[in-house]
Short mmCIF file of N, CA, C and O in Angstrom, two decimals:
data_model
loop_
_atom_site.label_atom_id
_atom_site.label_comp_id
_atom_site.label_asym_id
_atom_site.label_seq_id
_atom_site.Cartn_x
_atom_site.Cartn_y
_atom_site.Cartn_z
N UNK F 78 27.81 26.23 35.18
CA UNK F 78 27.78 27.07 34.00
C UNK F 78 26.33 27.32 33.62
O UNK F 78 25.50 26.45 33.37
N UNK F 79 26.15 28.62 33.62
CA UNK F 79 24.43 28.71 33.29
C UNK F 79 24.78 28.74 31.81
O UNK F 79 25.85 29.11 31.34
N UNK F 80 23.40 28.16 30.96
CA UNK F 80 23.08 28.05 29.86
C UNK F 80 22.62 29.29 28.73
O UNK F 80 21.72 30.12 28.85
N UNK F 81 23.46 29.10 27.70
CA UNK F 81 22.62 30.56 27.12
C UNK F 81 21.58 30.62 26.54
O UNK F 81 20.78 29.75 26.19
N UNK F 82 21.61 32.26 26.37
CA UNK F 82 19.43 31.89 26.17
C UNK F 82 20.22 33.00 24.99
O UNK F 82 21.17 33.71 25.31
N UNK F 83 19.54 32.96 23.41
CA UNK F 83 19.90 33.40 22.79
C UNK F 83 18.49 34.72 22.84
O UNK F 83 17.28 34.51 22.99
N UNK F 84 19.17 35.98 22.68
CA UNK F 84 18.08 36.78 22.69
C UNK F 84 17.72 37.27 21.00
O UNK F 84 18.39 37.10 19.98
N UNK F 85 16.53 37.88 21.17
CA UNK F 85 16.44 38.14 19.69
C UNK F 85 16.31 39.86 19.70
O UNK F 85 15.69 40.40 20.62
N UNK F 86 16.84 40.56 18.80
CA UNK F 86 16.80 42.09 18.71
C UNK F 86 15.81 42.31 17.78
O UNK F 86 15.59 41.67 16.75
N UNK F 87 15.07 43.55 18.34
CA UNK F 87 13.56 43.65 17.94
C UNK F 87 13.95 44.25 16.81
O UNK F 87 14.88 45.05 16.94
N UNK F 88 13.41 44.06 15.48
CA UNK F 88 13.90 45.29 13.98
C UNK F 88 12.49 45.78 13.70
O UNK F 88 11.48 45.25 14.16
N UNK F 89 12.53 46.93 12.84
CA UNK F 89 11.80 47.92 13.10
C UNK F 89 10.84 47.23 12.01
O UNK F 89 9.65 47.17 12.32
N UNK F 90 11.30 46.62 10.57
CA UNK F 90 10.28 46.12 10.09
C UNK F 90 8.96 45.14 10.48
O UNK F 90 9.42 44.18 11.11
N UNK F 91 7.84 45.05 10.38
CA UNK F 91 7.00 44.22 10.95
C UNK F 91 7.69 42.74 10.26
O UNK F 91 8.36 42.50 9.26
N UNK F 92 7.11 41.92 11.43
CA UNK F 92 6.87 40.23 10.99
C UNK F 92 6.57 39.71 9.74
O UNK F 92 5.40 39.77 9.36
N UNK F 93 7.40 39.21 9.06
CA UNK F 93 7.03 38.61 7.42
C UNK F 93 5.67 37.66 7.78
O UNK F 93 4.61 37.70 7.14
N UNK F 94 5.93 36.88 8.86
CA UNK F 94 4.39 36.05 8.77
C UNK F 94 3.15 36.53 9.06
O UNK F 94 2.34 35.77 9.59
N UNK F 95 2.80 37.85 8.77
CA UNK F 95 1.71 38.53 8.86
C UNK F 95 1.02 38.37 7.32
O UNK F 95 -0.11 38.12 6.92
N UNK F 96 2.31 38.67 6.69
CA UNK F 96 1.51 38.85 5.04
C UNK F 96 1.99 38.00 4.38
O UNK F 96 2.74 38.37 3.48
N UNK F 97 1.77 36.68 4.54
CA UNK F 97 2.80 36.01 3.76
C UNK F 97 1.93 35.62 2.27
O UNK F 97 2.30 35.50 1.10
N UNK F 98 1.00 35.53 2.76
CA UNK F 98 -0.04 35.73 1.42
C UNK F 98 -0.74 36.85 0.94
O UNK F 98 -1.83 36.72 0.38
N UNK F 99 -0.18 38.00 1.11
CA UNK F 99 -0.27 38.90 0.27
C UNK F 99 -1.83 39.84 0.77
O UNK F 99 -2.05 40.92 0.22
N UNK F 100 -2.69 39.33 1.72
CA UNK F 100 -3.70 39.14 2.33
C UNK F 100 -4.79 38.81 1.01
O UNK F 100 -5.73 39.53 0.67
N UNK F 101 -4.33 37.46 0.37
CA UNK F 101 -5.59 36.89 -0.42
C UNK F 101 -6.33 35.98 0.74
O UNK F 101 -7.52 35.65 0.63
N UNK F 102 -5.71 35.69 1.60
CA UNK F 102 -6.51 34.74 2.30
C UNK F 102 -7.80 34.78 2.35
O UNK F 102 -8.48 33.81 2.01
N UNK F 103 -8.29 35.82 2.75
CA UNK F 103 -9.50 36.34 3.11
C UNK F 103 -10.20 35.95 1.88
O UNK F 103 -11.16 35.20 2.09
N UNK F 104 -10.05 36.15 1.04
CA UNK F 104 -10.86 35.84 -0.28
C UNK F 104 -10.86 34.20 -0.76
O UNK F 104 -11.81 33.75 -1.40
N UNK F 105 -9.67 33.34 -0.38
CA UNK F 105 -10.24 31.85 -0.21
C UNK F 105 -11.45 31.77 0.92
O UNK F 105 -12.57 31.29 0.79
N UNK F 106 -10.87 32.39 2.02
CA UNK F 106 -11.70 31.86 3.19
C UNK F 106 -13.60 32.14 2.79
O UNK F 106 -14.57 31.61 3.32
N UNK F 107 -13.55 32.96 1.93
CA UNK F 107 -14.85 33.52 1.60
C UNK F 107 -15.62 32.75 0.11
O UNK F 107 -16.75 32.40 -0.25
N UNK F 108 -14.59 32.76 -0.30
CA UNK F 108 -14.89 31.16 -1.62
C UNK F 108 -14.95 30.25 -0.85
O UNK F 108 -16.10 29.83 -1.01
N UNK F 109 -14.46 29.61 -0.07
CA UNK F 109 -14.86 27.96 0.73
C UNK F 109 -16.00 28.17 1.11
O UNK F 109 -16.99 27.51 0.80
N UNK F 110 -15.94 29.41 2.03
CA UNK F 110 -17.71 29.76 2.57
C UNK F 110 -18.97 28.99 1.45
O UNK F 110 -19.60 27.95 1.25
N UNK F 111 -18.74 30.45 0.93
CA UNK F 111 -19.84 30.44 0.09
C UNK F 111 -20.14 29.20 -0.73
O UNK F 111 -21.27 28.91 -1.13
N UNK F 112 -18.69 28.26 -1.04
CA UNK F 112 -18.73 27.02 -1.88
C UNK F 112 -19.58 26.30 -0.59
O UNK F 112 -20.76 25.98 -0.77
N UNK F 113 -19.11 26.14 0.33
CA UNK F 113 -19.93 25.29 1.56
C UNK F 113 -21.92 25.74 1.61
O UNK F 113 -22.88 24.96 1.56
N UNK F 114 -21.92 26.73 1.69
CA UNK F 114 -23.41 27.48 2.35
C UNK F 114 -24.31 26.97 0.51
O UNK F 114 -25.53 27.04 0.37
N UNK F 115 -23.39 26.53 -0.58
CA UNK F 115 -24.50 26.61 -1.50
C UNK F 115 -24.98 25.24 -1.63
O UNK F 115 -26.08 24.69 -1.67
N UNK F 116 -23.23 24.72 -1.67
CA UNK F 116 -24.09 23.23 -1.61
C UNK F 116 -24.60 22.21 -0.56
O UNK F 116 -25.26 21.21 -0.83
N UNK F 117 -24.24 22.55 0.51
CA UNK F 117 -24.99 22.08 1.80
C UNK F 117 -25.82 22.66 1.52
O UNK F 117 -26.69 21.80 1.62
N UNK F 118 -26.32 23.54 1.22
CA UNK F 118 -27.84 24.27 1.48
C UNK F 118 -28.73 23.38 0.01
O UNK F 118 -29.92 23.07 0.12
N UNK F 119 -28.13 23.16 -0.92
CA UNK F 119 -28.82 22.96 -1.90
C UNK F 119 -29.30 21.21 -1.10
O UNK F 119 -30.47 20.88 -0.93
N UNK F 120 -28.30 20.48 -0.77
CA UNK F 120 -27.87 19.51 -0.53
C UNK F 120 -29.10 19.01 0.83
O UNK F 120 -29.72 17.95 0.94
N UNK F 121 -29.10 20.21 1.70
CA UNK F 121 -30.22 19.74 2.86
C UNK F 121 -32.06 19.90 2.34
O UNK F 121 -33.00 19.15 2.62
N UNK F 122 -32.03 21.10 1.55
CA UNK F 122 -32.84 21.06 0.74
C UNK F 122 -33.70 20.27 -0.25
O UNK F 122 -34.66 20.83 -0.79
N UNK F 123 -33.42 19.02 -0.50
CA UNK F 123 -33.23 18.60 -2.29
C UNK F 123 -34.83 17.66 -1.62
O UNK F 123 -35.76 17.24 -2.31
N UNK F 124 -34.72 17.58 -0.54
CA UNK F 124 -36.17 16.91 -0.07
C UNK F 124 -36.91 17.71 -0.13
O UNK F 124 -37.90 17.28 -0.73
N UNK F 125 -37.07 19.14 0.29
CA UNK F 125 -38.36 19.96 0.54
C UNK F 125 -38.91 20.73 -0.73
O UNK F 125 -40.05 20.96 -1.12
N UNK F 126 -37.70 21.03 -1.19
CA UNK F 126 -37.89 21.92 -2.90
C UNK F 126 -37.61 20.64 -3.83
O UNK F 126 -38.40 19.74 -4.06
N UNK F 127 -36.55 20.76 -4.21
CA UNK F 127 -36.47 19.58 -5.34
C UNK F 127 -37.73 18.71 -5.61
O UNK F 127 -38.75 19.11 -6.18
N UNK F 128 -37.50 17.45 -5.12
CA UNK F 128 -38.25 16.68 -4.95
C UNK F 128 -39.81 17.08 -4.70
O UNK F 128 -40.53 16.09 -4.68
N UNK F 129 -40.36 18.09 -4.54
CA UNK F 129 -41.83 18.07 -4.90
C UNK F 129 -41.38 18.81 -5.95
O UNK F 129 -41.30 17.91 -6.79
N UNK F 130 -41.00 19.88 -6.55
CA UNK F 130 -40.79 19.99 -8.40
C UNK F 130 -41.10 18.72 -9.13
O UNK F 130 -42.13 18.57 -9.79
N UNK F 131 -40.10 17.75 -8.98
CA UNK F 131 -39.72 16.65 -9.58
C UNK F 131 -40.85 16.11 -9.52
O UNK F 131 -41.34 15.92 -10.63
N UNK F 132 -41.86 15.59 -8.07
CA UNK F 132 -43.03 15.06 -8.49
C UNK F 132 -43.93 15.76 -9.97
O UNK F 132 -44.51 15.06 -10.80
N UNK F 133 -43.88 16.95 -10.00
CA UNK F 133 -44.85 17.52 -10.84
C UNK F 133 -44.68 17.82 -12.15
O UNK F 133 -45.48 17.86 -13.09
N UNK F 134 -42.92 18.13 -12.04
CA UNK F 134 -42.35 18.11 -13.56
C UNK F 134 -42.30 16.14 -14.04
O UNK F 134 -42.99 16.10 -15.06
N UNK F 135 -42.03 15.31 -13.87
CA UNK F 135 -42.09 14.28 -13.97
C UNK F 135 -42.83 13.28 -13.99
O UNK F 135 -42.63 12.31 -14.72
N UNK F 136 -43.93 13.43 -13.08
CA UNK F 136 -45.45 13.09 -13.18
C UNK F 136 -44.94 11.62 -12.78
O UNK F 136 -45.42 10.68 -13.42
N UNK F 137 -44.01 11.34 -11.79
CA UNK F 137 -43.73 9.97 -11.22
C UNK F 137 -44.39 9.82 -9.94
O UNK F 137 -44.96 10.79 -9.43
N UNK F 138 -44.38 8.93 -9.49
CA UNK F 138 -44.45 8.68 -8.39
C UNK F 138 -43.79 8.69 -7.44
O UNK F 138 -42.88 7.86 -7.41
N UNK F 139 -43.97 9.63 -6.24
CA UNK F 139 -42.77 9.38 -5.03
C UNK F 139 -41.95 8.21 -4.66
O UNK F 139 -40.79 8.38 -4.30
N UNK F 140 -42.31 7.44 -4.70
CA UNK F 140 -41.54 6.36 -4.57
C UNK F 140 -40.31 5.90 -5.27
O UNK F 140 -39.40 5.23 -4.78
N UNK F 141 -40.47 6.56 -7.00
CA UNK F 141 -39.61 6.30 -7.44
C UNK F 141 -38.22 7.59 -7.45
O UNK F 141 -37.03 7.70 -7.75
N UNK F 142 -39.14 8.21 -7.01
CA UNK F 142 -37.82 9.68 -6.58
C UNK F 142 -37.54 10.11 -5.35
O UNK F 142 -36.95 11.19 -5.27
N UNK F 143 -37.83 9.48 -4.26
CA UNK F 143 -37.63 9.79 -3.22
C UNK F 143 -35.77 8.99 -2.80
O UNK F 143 -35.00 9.54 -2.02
N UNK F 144 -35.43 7.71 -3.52
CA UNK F 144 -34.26 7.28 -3.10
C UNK F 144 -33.01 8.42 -3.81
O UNK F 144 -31.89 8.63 -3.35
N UNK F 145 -33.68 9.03 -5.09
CA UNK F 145 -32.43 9.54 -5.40
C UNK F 145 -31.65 10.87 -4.24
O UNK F 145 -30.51 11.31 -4.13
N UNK F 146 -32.89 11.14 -3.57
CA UNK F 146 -32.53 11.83 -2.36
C UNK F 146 -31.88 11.45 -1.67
O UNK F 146 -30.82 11.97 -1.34
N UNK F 147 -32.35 10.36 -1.24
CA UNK F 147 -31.35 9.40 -0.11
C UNK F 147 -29.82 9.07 -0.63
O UNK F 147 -28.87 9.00 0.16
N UNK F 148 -29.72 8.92 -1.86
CA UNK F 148 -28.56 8.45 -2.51
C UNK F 148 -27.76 10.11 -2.56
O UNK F 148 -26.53 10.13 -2.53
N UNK F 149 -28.28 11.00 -2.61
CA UNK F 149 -27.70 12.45 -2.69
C UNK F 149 -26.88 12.65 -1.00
O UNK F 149 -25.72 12.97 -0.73
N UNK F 150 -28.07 12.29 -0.06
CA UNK F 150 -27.46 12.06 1.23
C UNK F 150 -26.55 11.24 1.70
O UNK F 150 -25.76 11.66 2.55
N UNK F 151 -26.49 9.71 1.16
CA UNK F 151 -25.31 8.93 1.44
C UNK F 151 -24.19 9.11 0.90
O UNK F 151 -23.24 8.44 1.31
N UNK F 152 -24.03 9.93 0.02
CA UNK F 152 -23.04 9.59 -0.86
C UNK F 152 -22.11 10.86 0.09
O UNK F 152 -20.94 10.80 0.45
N UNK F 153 -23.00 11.85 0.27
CA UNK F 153 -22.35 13.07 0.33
C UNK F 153 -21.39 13.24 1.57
O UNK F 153 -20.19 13.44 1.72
N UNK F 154 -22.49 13.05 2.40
CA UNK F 154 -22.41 12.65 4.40
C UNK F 154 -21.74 11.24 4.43
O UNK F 154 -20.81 11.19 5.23
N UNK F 155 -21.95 10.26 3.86
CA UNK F 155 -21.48 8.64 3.95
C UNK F 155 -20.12 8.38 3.66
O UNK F 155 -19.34 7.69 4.32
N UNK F 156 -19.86 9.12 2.36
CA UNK F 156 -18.61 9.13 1.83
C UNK F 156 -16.99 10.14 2.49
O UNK F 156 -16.10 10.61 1.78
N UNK F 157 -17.05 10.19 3.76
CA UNK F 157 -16.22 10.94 4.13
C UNK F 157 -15.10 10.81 3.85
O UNK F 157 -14.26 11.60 3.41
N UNK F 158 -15.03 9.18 4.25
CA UNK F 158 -13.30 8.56 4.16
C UNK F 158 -12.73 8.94 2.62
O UNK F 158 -11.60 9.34 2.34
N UNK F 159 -14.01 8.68 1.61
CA UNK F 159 -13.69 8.97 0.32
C UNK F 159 -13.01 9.98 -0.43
O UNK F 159 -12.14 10.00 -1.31
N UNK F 160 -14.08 11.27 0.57
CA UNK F 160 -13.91 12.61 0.20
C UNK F 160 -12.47 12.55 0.47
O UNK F 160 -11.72 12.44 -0.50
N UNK F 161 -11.93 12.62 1.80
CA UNK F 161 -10.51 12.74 2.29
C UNK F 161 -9.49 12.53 1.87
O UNK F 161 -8.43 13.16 1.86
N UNK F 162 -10.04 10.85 1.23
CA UNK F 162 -8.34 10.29 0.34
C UNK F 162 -8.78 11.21 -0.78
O UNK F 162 -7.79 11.40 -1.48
N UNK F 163 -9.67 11.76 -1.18
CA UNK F 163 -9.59 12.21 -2.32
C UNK F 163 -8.82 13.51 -2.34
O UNK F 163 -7.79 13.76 -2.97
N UNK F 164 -9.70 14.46 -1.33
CA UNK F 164 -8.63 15.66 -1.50
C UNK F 164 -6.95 15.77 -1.23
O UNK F 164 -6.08 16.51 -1.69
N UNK F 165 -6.94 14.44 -0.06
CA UNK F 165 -5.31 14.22 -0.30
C UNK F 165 -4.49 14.14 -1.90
O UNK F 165 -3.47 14.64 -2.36
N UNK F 166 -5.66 13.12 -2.49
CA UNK F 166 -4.94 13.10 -3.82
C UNK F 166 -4.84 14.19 -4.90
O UNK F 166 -3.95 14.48 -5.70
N UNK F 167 -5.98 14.66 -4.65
CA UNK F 167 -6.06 15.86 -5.82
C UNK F 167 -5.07 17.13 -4.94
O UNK F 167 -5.17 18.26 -5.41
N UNK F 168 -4.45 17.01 -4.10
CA UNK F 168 -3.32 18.18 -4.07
C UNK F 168 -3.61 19.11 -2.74
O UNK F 168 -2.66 19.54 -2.08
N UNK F 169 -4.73 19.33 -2.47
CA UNK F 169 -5.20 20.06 -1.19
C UNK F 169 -6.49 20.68 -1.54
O UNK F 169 -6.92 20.61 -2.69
N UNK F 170 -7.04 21.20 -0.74
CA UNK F 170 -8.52 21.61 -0.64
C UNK F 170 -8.57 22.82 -2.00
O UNK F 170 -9.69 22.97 -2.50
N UNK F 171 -7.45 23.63 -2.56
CA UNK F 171 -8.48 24.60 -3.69
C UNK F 171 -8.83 23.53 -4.69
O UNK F 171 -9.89 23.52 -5.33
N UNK F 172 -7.69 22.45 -4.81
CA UNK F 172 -8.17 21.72 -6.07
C UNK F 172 -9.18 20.97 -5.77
O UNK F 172 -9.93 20.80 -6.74
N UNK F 173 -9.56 20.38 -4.66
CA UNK F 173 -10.65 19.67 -4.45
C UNK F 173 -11.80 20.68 -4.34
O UNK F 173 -12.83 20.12 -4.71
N UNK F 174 -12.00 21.85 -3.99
CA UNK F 174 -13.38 22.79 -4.19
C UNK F 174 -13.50 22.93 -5.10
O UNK F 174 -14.71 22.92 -5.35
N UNK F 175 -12.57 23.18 -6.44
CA UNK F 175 -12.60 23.18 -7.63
C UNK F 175 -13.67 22.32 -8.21
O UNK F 175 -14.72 22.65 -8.76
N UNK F 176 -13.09 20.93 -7.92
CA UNK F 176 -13.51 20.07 -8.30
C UNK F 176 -14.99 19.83 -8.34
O UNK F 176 -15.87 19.60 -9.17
N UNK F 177 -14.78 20.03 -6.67
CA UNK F 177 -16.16 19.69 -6.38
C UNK F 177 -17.35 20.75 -6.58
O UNK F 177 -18.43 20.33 -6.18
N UNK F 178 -17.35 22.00 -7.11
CA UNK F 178 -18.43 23.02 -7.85
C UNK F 178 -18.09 22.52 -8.86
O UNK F 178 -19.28 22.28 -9.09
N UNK F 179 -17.30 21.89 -10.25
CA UNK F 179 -17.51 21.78 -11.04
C UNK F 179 -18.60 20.48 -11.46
O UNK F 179 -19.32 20.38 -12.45
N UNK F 180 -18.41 19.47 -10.24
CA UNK F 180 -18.80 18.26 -10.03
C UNK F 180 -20.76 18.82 -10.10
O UNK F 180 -21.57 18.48 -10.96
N UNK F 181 -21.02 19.73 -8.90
CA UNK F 181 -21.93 19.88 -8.80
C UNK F 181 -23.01 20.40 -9.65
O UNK F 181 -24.15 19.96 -9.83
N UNK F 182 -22.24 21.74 -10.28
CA UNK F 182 -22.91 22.46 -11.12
C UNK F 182 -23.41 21.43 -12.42
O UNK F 182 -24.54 21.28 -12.88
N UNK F 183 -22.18 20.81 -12.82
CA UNK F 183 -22.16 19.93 -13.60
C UNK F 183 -23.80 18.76 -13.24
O UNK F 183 -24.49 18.48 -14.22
N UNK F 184 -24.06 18.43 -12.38
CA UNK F 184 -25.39 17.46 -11.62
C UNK F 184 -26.61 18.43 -12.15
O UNK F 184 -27.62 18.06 -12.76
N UNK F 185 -26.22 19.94 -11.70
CA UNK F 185 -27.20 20.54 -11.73
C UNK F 185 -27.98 21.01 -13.13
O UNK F 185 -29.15 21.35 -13.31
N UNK F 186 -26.37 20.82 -14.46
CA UNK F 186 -27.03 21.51 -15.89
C UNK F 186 -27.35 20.11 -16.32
O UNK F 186 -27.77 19.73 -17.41
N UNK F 187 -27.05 19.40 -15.22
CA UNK F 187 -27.54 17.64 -16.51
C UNK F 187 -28.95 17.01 -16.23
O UNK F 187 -29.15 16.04 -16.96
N UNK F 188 -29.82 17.25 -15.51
CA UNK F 188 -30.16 17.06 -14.43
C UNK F 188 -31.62 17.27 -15.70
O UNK F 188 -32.34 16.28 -15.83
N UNK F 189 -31.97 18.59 -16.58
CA UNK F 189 -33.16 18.98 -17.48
C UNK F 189 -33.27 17.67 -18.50
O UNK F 189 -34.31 17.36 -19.09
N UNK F 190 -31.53 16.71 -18.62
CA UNK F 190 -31.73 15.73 -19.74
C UNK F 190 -32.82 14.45 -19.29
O UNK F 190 -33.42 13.76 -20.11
N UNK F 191 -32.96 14.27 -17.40
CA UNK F 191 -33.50 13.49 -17.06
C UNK F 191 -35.19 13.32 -17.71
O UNK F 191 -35.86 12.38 -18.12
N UNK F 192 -35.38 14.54 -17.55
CA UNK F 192 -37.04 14.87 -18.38
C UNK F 192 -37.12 14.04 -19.52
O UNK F 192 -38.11 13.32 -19.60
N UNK F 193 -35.95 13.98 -20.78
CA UNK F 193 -36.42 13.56 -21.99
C UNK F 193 -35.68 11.68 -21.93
O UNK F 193 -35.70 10.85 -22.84
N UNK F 194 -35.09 11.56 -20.54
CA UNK F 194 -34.48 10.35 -21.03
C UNK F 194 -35.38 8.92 -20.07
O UNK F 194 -35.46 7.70 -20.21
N UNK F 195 -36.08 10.18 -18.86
CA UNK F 195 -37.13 9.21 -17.94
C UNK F 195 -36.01 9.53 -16.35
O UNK F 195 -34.84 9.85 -16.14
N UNK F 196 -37.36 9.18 -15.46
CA UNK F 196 -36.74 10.15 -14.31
C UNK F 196 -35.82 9.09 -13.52
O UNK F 196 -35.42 9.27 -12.37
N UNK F 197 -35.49 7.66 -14.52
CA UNK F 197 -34.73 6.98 -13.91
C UNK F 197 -33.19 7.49 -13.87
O UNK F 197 -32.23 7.14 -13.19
N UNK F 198 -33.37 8.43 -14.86
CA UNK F 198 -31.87 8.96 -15.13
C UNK F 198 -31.30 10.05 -13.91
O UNK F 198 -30.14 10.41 -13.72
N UNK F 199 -32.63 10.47 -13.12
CA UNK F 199 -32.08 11.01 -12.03
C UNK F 199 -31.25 10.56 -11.31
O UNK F 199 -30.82 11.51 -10.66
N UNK F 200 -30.69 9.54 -10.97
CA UNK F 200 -29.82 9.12 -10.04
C UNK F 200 -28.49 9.05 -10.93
O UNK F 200 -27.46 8.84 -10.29
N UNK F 201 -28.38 9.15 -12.02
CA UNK F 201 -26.80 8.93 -12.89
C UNK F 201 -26.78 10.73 -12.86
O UNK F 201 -26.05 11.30 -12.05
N UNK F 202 -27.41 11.30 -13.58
CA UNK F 202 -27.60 12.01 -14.18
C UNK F 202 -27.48 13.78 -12.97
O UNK F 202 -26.86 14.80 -13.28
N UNK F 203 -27.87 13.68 -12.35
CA UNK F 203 -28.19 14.64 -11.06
C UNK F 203 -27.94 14.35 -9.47
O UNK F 203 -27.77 15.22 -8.61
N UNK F 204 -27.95 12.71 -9.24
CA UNK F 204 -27.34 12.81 -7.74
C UNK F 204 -26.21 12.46 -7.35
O UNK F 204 -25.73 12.81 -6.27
N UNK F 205 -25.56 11.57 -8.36
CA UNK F 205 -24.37 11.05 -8.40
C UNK F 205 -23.27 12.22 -8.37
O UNK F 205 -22.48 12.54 -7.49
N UNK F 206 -23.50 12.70 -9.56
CA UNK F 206 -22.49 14.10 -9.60
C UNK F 206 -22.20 15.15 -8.71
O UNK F 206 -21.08 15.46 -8.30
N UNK F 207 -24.11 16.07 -8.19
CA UNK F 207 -23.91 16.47 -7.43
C UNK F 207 -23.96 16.23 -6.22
O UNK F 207 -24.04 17.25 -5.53
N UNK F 208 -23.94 14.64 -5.35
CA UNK F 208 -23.40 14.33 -4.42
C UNK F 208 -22.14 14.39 -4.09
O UNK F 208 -21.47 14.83 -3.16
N UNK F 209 -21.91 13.64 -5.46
CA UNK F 209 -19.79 13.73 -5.46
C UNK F 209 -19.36 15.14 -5.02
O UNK F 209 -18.44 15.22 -4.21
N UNK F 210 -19.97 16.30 -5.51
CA UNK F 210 -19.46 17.77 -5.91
C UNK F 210 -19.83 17.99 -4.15
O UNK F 210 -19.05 18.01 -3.19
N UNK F 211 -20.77 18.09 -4.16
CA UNK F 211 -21.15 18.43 -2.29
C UNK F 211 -20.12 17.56 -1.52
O UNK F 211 -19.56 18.34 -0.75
N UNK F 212 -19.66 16.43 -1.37
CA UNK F 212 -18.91 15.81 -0.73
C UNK F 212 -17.60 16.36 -0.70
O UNK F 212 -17.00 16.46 0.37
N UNK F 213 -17.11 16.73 -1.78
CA UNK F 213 -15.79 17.24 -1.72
C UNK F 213 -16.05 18.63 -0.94
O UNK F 213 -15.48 18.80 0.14
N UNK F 214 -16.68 19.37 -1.33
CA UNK F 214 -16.99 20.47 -0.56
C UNK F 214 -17.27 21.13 0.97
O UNK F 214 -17.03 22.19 1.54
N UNK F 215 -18.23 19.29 1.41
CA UNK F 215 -18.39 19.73 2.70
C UNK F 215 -17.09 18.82 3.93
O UNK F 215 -17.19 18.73 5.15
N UNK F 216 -15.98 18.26 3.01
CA UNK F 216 -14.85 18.41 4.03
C UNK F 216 -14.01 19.57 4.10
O UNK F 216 -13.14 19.76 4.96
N UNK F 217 -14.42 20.58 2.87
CA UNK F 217 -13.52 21.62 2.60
C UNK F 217 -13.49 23.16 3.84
O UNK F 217 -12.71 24.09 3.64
#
């Protein structure tokens, strides 16, 4: 007994899984982008720009601002496993990009209080946050 092969009849409407999103896709795919290219970029950066600002607005010594860099880098790049359970938890990657530009921007408007509170506050205040915010971002 040969086996049947069920055939399928071609219908004239196109494939529902072409548009199943309405074609917004394109416009996440271009928000992740751009969420990725700002804060990796800000993020690879924060040694060459940042950090000589900071020497001059701050009038510290390298030494004492050079780790908050490093701490911007571990947290961001170091913290993968973190990032991951995290965006598992927060629901899937829009809520975690969410998150994580709010995280960042957030590093970035807090960041002028370090001036009046001493540049020790850079590391609570500006790398913590926007490490967190870049981390979520660059598993996204």
């Amino acid at each position: 007994a040969r086996p049947r092969v069920a055939v399928m009849e071609r219908s004239e409407e196109p494939a529902s899984f072409f548009r199943v999103d309405g074609g917004y896709a394109w416009i996440i795919v271009l928000a992740g982008f751009t969420g990725s290219v700002i804060s990796l970029g800000s993020a690879y950066s924060i040694g060459s720009t940042f950090l000589v600002s900071w020497l001059d607005e701050f009038d510290a010594p390298h030494a004492s601002l050079a780790p908050s860099v490093s701490l911007v880098y571990f947290i961001t790049f170091g913290g993968g496993v973190v990032w991951s359970a995290a965006i598992r938890c927060l629901g899937g990657f829009r809520n975690a990009s969410l998150l994580g530009t709010v995280l960042s921007v957030a590093g970035c408007l807090l960041m002028p209080l370090a001036k009046e509170l001493g540049h020790e506050w850079i590391y609570i205040l500006f790398s913590v946050p926007f490490a967190c915010g870049a981390g979520l971002l660059f598993l996204d």
